[in-house]
Short mmCIF file of C-alpha atoms and ligand atoms in Angstrom, two decimals:
data_model
loop_
_atom_site.label_atom_id
_atom_site.label_comp_id
_atom_site.label_asym_id
_atom_site.label_seq_id
_atom_site.Cartn_x
_atom_site.Cartn_y
_atom_site.Cartn_z
CA MET A 1 21.28 -5.78 -1.96
CA LYS A 2 19.14 -6.32 0.92
CA VAL A 3 15.16 -6.14 1.30
CA HIS A 4 13.85 -6.21 4.40
CA LEU A 5 10.15 -6.97 4.81
CA ILE A 6 7.98 -6.33 7.88
CA LYS A 7 4.40 -6.64 8.34
CA ASP A 8 1.63 -5.20 10.79
CA SER A 9 -0.25 -7.38 13.22
CA GLU A 10 -3.21 -7.87 11.09
CA VAL A 11 -1.11 -9.42 7.88
CA GLY A 12 -1.31 -13.38 8.81
CA LYS A 13 1.77 -15.17 9.26
CA ASP A 14 0.86 -17.98 6.81
CA VAL A 15 0.54 -14.90 3.61
CA PHE A 16 3.39 -13.52 5.39
CA SER A 17 5.52 -16.71 5.20
CA GLU A 18 4.40 -17.31 1.95
CA VAL A 19 5.67 -14.21 0.40
CA VAL A 20 8.92 -14.59 1.98
CA ASP A 21 9.36 -18.20 0.72
CA LEU A 22 8.60 -17.19 -2.72
CA LEU A 23 10.99 -14.39 -2.88
CA GLN A 24 13.55 -16.74 -1.18
CA SER A 25 12.99 -19.70 -3.34
CA ILE A 26 15.19 -18.38 -6.34
CA ASN A 27 18.71 -17.92 -5.17
CA GLY A 28 20.73 -14.55 -6.69
CA PRO A 29 22.08 -11.50 -5.10
CA ILE A 30 18.96 -10.06 -3.89
CA GLU A 31 18.63 -10.96 0.00
CA PHE A 32 15.08 -10.79 1.76
CA LEU A 33 15.48 -10.62 5.36
CA TYR A 34 12.10 -10.71 7.74
CA ASP A 35 11.35 -11.18 11.24
CA ILE A 36 8.22 -12.81 11.74
CA ASN A 37 7.65 -11.84 15.43
CA ASN A 38 8.68 -8.21 14.74
CA THR A 39 5.34 -6.56 13.51
CA ILE A 40 4.21 -3.07 13.01
CA ASP A 41 1.20 -1.96 15.05
CA PHE A 42 -1.01 0.79 13.84
CA THR A 43 -2.81 2.51 17.12
CA GLU A 44 -6.18 4.15 17.44
CA ASP A 45 -4.46 7.61 16.45
CA ASP A 46 -3.13 6.16 13.30
CA VAL A 47 -6.05 4.79 11.54
CA GLU A 48 -9.49 6.54 10.78
CA ASP A 49 -12.55 4.40 9.50
CA SER A 50 -13.36 6.16 6.26
CA GLN A 51 -16.45 5.80 4.12
CA VAL A 52 -15.21 3.94 0.96
CA LEU A 53 -15.66 6.89 -2.16
CA GLU A 54 -18.15 5.75 -4.65
CA GLN A 55 -16.70 5.25 -7.95
CA LYS A 56 -17.88 8.50 -9.54
CA LYS A 57 -16.28 10.58 -6.60
CA PHE A 58 -13.25 8.58 -6.59
CA GLU A 59 -13.03 9.19 -10.54
CA LYS A 60 -13.36 12.83 -9.90
CA ALA A 61 -11.26 13.55 -6.85
CA ILE A 62 -8.27 11.59 -8.31
CA PRO A 63 -7.70 12.43 -12.30
CA PRO A 64 -6.12 9.33 -14.25
CA GLU A 65 -3.03 10.99 -14.51
CA GLU A 66 -3.05 10.80 -10.51
CA ARG A 67 -3.54 7.42 -10.31
CA ILE A 68 -0.19 6.26 -11.43
CA TYR A 69 3.05 5.39 -9.80
CA ALA A 70 3.71 1.86 -8.60
CA ASN A 71 0.49 -0.03 -9.28
CA MET A 72 -2.24 2.08 -8.22
CA ARG A 73 -5.13 -0.02 -6.76
CA PRO A 74 -8.25 1.43 -7.98
CA SER A 75 -11.27 2.04 -5.56
CA LYS A 76 -13.64 -0.68 -4.39
CA GLU A 77 -16.22 0.36 -6.72
CA ILE A 78 -14.21 0.18 -9.73
CA GLU A 79 -13.17 -3.30 -8.48
CA PHE A 80 -17.09 -3.68 -8.43
CA GLU A 81 -17.35 -3.58 -12.03
CA PHE A 82 -14.79 -6.31 -12.49
CA ARG A 83 -15.55 -8.39 -9.49
CA PRO A 84 -15.48 -11.93 -10.44
CA PHE A 85 -17.89 -13.29 -7.72
CA LYS A 86 -21.47 -12.98 -7.46
CA ASN A 87 -23.14 -11.76 -4.18
CA PHE A 88 -20.25 -9.98 -3.23
CA THR A 89 -20.66 -6.89 -0.77
CA PHE A 90 -18.19 -4.38 -0.31
CA PRO A 91 -17.39 -2.93 3.41
CA LEU A 92 -18.71 0.34 3.59
CA PHE A 93 -16.63 1.32 6.04
CA ARG A 94 -12.84 0.26 6.55
CA LYS A 95 -9.59 1.66 8.50
CA THR A 96 -7.50 3.80 6.34
CA THR A 97 -3.94 5.42 7.25
CA LYS A 98 -1.76 8.33 5.77
CA TRP A 99 1.32 7.66 3.65
CA THR A 100 3.16 9.62 6.00
CA THR A 101 2.22 7.29 9.00
CA ILE A 102 3.15 4.09 6.91
CA PHE A 103 6.54 5.78 5.88
CA ASN A 104 7.45 6.53 9.76
CA LYS A 105 6.85 3.30 10.84
CA CYS A 106 9.47 2.21 8.02
CA ASN A 107 11.78 4.87 9.11
CA HIS A 108 11.08 3.82 12.98
CA TYR A 109 12.05 0.08 12.15
CA ARG A 110 14.96 1.07 10.15
CA ASN A 111 16.50 3.24 13.03
CA LYS A 112 15.85 0.89 15.58
CA ASN A 113 17.52 -2.02 13.93
CA ASN A 114 20.21 0.21 12.24
CA ILE A 115 19.23 -0.70 8.75
CA PRO A 116 21.27 1.32 6.25
CA GLU A 117 20.11 3.94 4.01
CA ASN A 118 20.44 1.59 1.11
CA GLU A 119 18.42 -1.34 2.34
CA PHE A 120 14.80 -1.44 1.63
CA VAL A 121 12.32 -1.63 4.31
CA ILE A 122 9.02 -2.92 2.87
CA LEU A 123 5.98 -2.86 5.14
CA LEU A 124 3.35 -5.17 4.32
CA THR A 125 0.01 -3.78 5.72
CA GLU A 126 -3.98 -4.58 5.96
CA VAL A 127 -4.46 -1.10 6.86
CA SER A 128 -5.89 0.71 3.70
CA ASN A 129 -4.32 3.80 2.73
CA THR A 130 -5.19 7.66 1.52
CA ASN A 131 -6.31 7.37 -2.23
CA ASN A 132 -6.40 3.37 -2.06
CA TRP A 133 -3.13 2.33 -3.18
CA PHE A 134 -1.28 -0.89 -4.01
CA ALA A 135 1.87 -0.32 -3.12
CA SER A 136 4.29 2.59 -3.22
CA LEU A 137 7.42 4.06 -2.58
CA ASP A 138 8.39 6.62 -0.13
CA GLU A 139 8.73 9.87 -1.90
CA LYS A 140 11.37 11.50 0.80
CA MET A 141 12.98 7.93 1.64
CA PRO A 142 12.67 5.79 -1.89
CA PHE A 143 14.01 2.79 0.20
CA ASN A 144 11.08 2.46 2.18
CA GLY A 145 7.62 1.01 0.48
CA PHE A 146 4.85 -0.49 1.35
CA ILE A 147 2.30 -3.14 -0.49
CA HIS A 148 -1.45 -2.86 0.70
CA THR A 149 -2.00 -6.94 1.26
CA ALA A 150 -5.68 -7.24 1.80
CA ASP A 151 -8.36 -7.63 -0.90
CA TRP A 152 -6.26 -9.39 -3.77
CA ASN A 153 -8.91 -11.90 -4.00
CA HIS A 154 -11.40 -9.59 -5.85
CA PHE A 155 -8.75 -9.04 -8.47
CA ILE A 156 -7.32 -12.24 -9.13
CA LYS A 157 -8.00 -16.23 -8.24
CA CYS A 158 -4.78 -17.16 -6.68
CA GLN A 159 -2.92 -16.96 -3.44
CA ASP A 160 -2.52 -13.63 -2.28
CA SER A 161 1.20 -14.23 -1.63
CA PHE A 162 1.67 -14.31 -5.53
CA PRO A 163 0.82 -10.59 -6.33
CA ILE A 164 2.18 -9.45 -3.10
CA ALA A 165 5.72 -11.12 -3.71
CA TYR A 166 5.47 -9.59 -7.43
CA GLU A 167 4.83 -6.21 -6.00
CA VAL A 168 8.15 -6.34 -3.54
CA ILE A 169 10.07 -7.08 -6.86
CA ALA A 170 8.14 -4.21 -8.60
CA LEU A 171 8.87 -1.71 -5.61
CA VAL A 172 12.71 -2.80 -5.99
CA LEU A 173 12.87 -2.16 -9.69
CA GLN A 174 10.80 0.77 -9.59
CA LYS A 175 13.32 2.21 -7.28
CA HIS A 176 16.13 2.10 -9.33
CA MET A 177 14.64 2.55 -12.87
CA PHE A 178 13.42 6.39 -12.05
CA ILE A 179 15.59 9.21 -10.67
CA ASP A 180 12.69 10.43 -8.27
CA TYR A 181 9.11 9.96 -7.91
CA ASN A 182 8.09 12.93 -10.36
CA GLU A 183 9.97 10.89 -13.01
CA ALA A 184 8.29 7.47 -12.05
CA ARG A 185 4.78 9.54 -12.24
CA ILE A 186 5.23 10.22 -15.88
CA SER A 187 7.06 6.94 -17.12
CA VAL A 188 4.55 4.54 -16.41
CA HIS A 189 2.72 2.74 -19.27
CA ILE A 190 -1.20 4.26 -19.58
CA GLU A 191 -1.62 1.54 -21.92
CA PRO A 192 -0.77 -1.67 -20.46
CA ILE A 193 1.85 -3.57 -22.29
CA GLY A 194 2.59 -6.06 -19.82
CA CYS A 195 5.95 -4.23 -18.20
CA VAL A 196 6.25 -4.47 -14.70
CA ASN A 197 5.77 -0.45 -15.19
CA ASP A 198 1.95 -0.78 -16.21
CA LEU A 199 -0.73 1.49 -14.82
CA CYS A 200 -3.06 -0.87 -13.53
CA LEU A 201 -6.49 0.61 -13.51
CA GLU A 202 -8.25 -2.66 -14.30
CA LYS A 203 -8.31 -5.96 -13.03
CA LYS A 204 -7.46 -7.59 -16.43
CA ASN A 205 -4.34 -5.41 -16.72
CA ILE A 206 -3.14 -6.28 -13.54
CA ILE A 207 -3.15 -9.83 -14.44
CA LEU A 208 -1.23 -9.35 -17.78
CA LYS A 209 1.84 -7.66 -15.63
CA LEU A 210 1.79 -10.63 -13.70
CA ARG A 211 1.19 -13.32 -16.69
CA THR A 212 4.18 -11.35 -18.75
CA ALA A 213 6.38 -11.05 -15.55
CA ASP A 214 8.39 -8.73 -17.84
CA VAL A 215 10.24 -5.39 -18.13
CA CYS A 216 9.90 -3.63 -21.14
CA GLN A 217 13.03 -2.53 -23.43
CA ASP A 218 12.62 1.24 -22.16
CA CYS A 219 12.53 0.41 -18.65
CA MET A 220 15.25 -2.05 -18.67
CA ASN A 221 17.55 0.50 -20.19
CA LYS A 222 16.92 2.92 -17.29
CA LEU A 223 17.62 -0.21 -14.89
CA LYS A 224 20.88 -1.31 -16.71
CA ASP A 225 23.36 1.31 -15.19
CA LYS A 226 21.66 1.22 -11.67
CA LEU A 227 21.83 -2.20 -10.83
CA SER A 228 24.02 -5.10 -11.63
CA ILE A 229 23.21 -7.41 -14.42
CA ALA A 230 23.01 -10.45 -11.75
CA GLU A 231 20.80 -8.54 -9.54
CA ILE A 232 18.25 -7.93 -12.62
CA GLN A 233 18.35 -11.25 -13.62
CA HIS A 234 17.45 -12.33 -10.08
CA ALA A 235 14.63 -10.34 -10.08
CA LEU A 236 13.36 -11.44 -13.54
CA ASN A 237 13.69 -14.97 -12.21
CA ILE A 238 11.73 -14.40 -9.30
CA MET A 239 8.97 -12.84 -11.33
CA ASP A 240 9.23 -15.70 -13.93
CA SER A 241 8.63 -18.12 -11.06
CA LEU A 242 5.78 -16.19 -9.55
CA ARG A 243 4.23 -16.31 -13.47
CA VAL A 244 4.87 -20.05 -13.63
CA LYS A 245 2.93 -20.75 -10.23
CA MET A 246 0.16 -18.53 -10.99
CA LEU A 247 -0.64 -20.23 -14.54
CA PHE A 248 -0.86 -23.43 -12.69
CA SER A 249 -2.99 -22.10 -9.97
CA GLN A 250 -5.30 -20.32 -12.19
CA ASN A 251 -6.01 -23.12 -14.51
CA LEU A 252 -4.38 -21.63 -17.35
CA ARG A 253 -2.23 -24.92 -17.93
CA GLN A 254 -4.27 -27.51 -18.85
CA ASN A 255 -4.11 -31.00 -19.95
CA VAL A 256 -0.46 -30.89 -18.54
CA ILE A 257 1.04 -33.77 -17.64
CA LEU A 258 0.64 -34.04 -13.87
CA SER A 259 3.62 -33.10 -11.49
CA LYS A 260 5.34 -35.48 -8.91
CA LEU A 261 4.90 -34.98 -5.27
CA ILE A 262 7.55 -34.97 -3.47
CA ILE A 263 7.77 -34.80 0.60
CA ASP A 264 11.07 -33.58 1.52
CA ASP A 265 13.38 -34.37 4.43
CA ASN A 266 11.80 -31.63 6.31
CA ASN A 267 8.46 -33.03 5.81
CA ARG A 268 7.50 -30.19 3.09
CA ILE A 269 5.22 -31.17 -0.10
CA PHE A 270 6.12 -29.86 -3.19
CA LEU A 271 5.14 -30.32 -6.97
CA PRO A 272 8.33 -30.15 -8.61
CA ASP A 273 6.65 -29.99 -12.04
CA PHE A 274 4.43 -27.39 -11.30
CA GLY A 275 7.03 -24.45 -10.61
CA ASN A 276 7.96 -26.43 -7.28
CA ILE A 277 5.03 -25.04 -5.82
CA GLU A 278 4.70 -25.77 -2.03
CA ILE A 279 1.60 -27.01 -0.68
CA LYS A 280 1.29 -25.97 3.01
CA LEU A 281 -0.29 -28.25 5.49
CA ARG A 282 -0.37 -27.86 9.38
CA PRO A 283 1.12 -31.27 10.81
CA LEU A 284 -2.20 -33.00 11.52
CA GLU A 285 -3.44 -32.27 7.84
CA LYS A 286 0.03 -33.19 6.73
CA ALA A 287 -0.27 -36.55 8.61
CA LEU A 288 -3.42 -37.64 7.35
CA TYR A 289 -2.58 -36.70 3.80
CA ARG A 290 0.61 -39.09 4.70
CA LEU A 291 -2.00 -41.52 5.83
CA TYR A 292 -3.95 -41.57 2.41
CA LEU A 293 -0.94 -41.22 0.43
CA ASP A 294 0.01 -44.71 2.15
CA HIS A 295 -3.42 -46.28 0.89
CA PRO A 296 -4.25 -45.82 -2.39
CA GLU A 297 -7.13 -48.41 -1.99
CA GLY A 298 -8.66 -45.75 0.33
CA ILE A 299 -10.21 -45.52 3.45
CA GLY A 300 -13.80 -44.27 5.01
CA LEU A 301 -13.93 -41.99 7.52
CA SER A 302 -15.77 -44.62 9.61
CA PHE A 303 -12.86 -46.83 9.19
CA LEU A 304 -10.28 -44.41 10.19
CA CYS A 305 -10.18 -45.43 13.69
CA ASP A 306 -8.54 -48.81 12.37
CA HIS A 307 -5.73 -46.64 11.37
CA LYS A 308 -5.30 -45.04 14.55
CA GLU A 309 -1.78 -46.55 15.44
CA GLU A 310 -0.54 -45.81 12.10
CA LEU A 311 -1.72 -42.12 12.23
CA TYR A 312 -0.14 -41.54 15.27
CA GLU A 313 3.36 -42.98 14.11
CA ILE A 314 3.04 -40.50 11.52
CA TYR A 315 2.02 -37.56 13.26
CA THR A 316 4.56 -37.89 15.65
CA LYS A 317 7.50 -37.88 13.54
CA LEU A 318 5.94 -34.92 11.83
CA SER A 319 4.97 -32.89 14.58
CA SER A 320 7.24 -31.37 17.30
CA LEU A 321 4.57 -29.24 18.88
CA GLY A 322 2.97 -30.61 22.42
CA ALA A 323 3.15 -33.00 24.77
CA LEU A 324 2.52 -37.07 23.70
CA ASN A 325 -0.84 -37.00 25.30
CA GLU A 326 -2.29 -33.86 23.42
CA MET A 327 -1.36 -35.43 20.34
CA LYS A 328 -2.94 -38.46 21.22
CA VAL A 329 -5.88 -36.43 21.91
CA ARG A 330 -6.00 -34.78 18.14
CA ILE A 331 -5.52 -38.08 16.83
CA ASP A 332 -8.52 -39.45 18.80
CA ASP A 333 -10.59 -36.77 17.37
CA ILE A 334 -9.49 -37.36 13.95
CA VAL A 335 -10.57 -40.99 13.77
CA ASN A 336 -13.81 -40.28 15.97
CA VAL A 337 -16.43 -40.89 13.45
CA THR A 338 -19.00 -38.86 15.67
CA LYS A 339 -16.74 -35.60 15.36
CA ASN A 340 -15.83 -33.74 12.19
CA SER A 341 -12.37 -33.06 12.58
CA SER A 342 -11.24 -35.74 9.83
CA ALA A 343 -13.86 -34.05 7.41
CA GLU A 344 -12.27 -30.60 8.21
CA LYS A 345 -8.87 -31.66 8.04
CA ILE A 346 -9.68 -33.23 4.34
CA SER A 347 -11.49 -30.02 3.13
CA LYS A 348 -8.50 -27.86 4.38
CA ILE A 349 -6.02 -30.19 2.32
CA LYS A 350 -8.44 -29.77 -0.37
CA THR A 351 -8.27 -25.63 -0.33
CA ALA A 352 -4.57 -26.02 -0.08
CA PHE A 353 -4.07 -27.67 -3.29
CA VAL A 354 -6.68 -25.84 -5.24
CA LYS A 355 -5.37 -22.39 -4.10
CA ALA A 356 -2.06 -23.63 -5.20
CA ILE A 357 -3.08 -25.29 -8.56
CA GLY A 358 -6.31 -24.65 -9.40
CA ASP A 359 -9.42 -27.15 -9.26
CA ASN A 360 -8.89 -28.93 -12.28
CA LEU A 361 -5.21 -30.16 -11.58
CA ALA A 362 -5.57 -30.09 -7.92
CA LYS A 363 -8.24 -32.85 -7.86
CA HIS A 364 -5.83 -35.47 -8.97
CA TYR A 365 -4.10 -34.52 -5.47
CA TYR A 366 -6.61 -34.06 -2.83
CA ILE A 367 -8.49 -36.47 -0.70
CA HIS A 368 -11.78 -37.01 -2.32
CA GLY A 369 -14.93 -39.31 -1.78
CA GLY A 370 -18.87 -38.56 -1.18
CA ASN A 371 -20.58 -38.80 2.02
CA GLY A 372 -20.17 -42.37 3.36
CA GLU A 373 -18.17 -43.53 0.59
CA VAL A 374 -14.49 -44.67 0.40
CA LYS A 375 -12.06 -41.59 0.34
CA LYS A 376 -9.09 -41.47 -1.35
CA VAL A 377 -6.18 -39.80 -3.26
CA ASP A 378 -6.40 -40.77 -6.88
CA LEU A 379 -2.42 -39.68 -7.97
CA ASP A 380 -0.65 -42.45 -9.47
CA ARG A 381 1.87 -43.21 -6.80
CA ASP A 382 4.63 -43.54 -9.00
CA LEU A 383 4.65 -40.07 -9.04
CA VAL A 384 4.95 -39.62 -5.28
CA GLU A 385 8.21 -39.59 -3.76
CA ILE A 386 8.97 -39.36 -0.26
CA LYS A 387 12.43 -38.77 1.09
ZN1 ZN B 401 8.12 -0.35 -19.25
#
């Protein structure tokens, strides 16, 4: 089975490649294909600035039984009730497009690239859609689907790529579970039971579904004749890997033994004992992190200049970007105590770890230290493996 993932130009390349990495990280018969440079654009005619419905209007306009099928996203105002952050204001206006517009784009891509009718084309888009859905399949061509990629962070504190990758699997399973759109509408679980098919009106229900990463027996029976055992197993394995990675990122796993940190042949950083999650850093951040790993005693920012050559050597091995003199300039900036570059990089490194495994675990891995103090990585270096 092939699943082609495409995106609009507003979906960040980082998020998109994280989603692809998450889906491709588990081996199996479902193939995830993508072309990061081929983006789908929404023109002025495709979108309208619409006022977000108020909650009461939303509830009146769309009765609960209509808000079903693949993971309806409640209105922003319902989110508001469950919002995890204080002082958050909703945008009053935003771009909205019609489902037909979204699916026309899927069809266009399908035709242009000669994608057969039994392969999925799933569009990841930042543009919201009529009625505010998270994700859905196309009623007319059920191998088309979309996932709305914005706003996840109001629901669930983790990398956006986790729920988005989950939705990709959910759409693939839902396509095969139901004969048609109508069956899907009546088969959704109104009371959440932690199945991929739960109706999610509340944030906590979405988390439940992501945490259980399960398909209930009824839904599984519907799948059995339509997908091979290997395909079902593959989908479940991906869901489970997302579940494990999310548990770490949400600090739900406390008092666990710290994971090893591995830097592989391609200089990618993985935490194998935390669901093999990857910590994504840019080359310059990676170089700085490597320097701190090599110096367990720590280095104060004002002493970074003493390590300029060392840092430069690490960086040139990591990065193929740009000419050597440009690379020198970047390193000069980092070690220059009058510029803010090193502090910025250290803060980005921290964010990457916190996003991946949550603050409590991350603090053992990121570079820390107060203003003017020595900065260092606490991690026991026996846990560090550099290939
Ligand atoms: Zn179910």
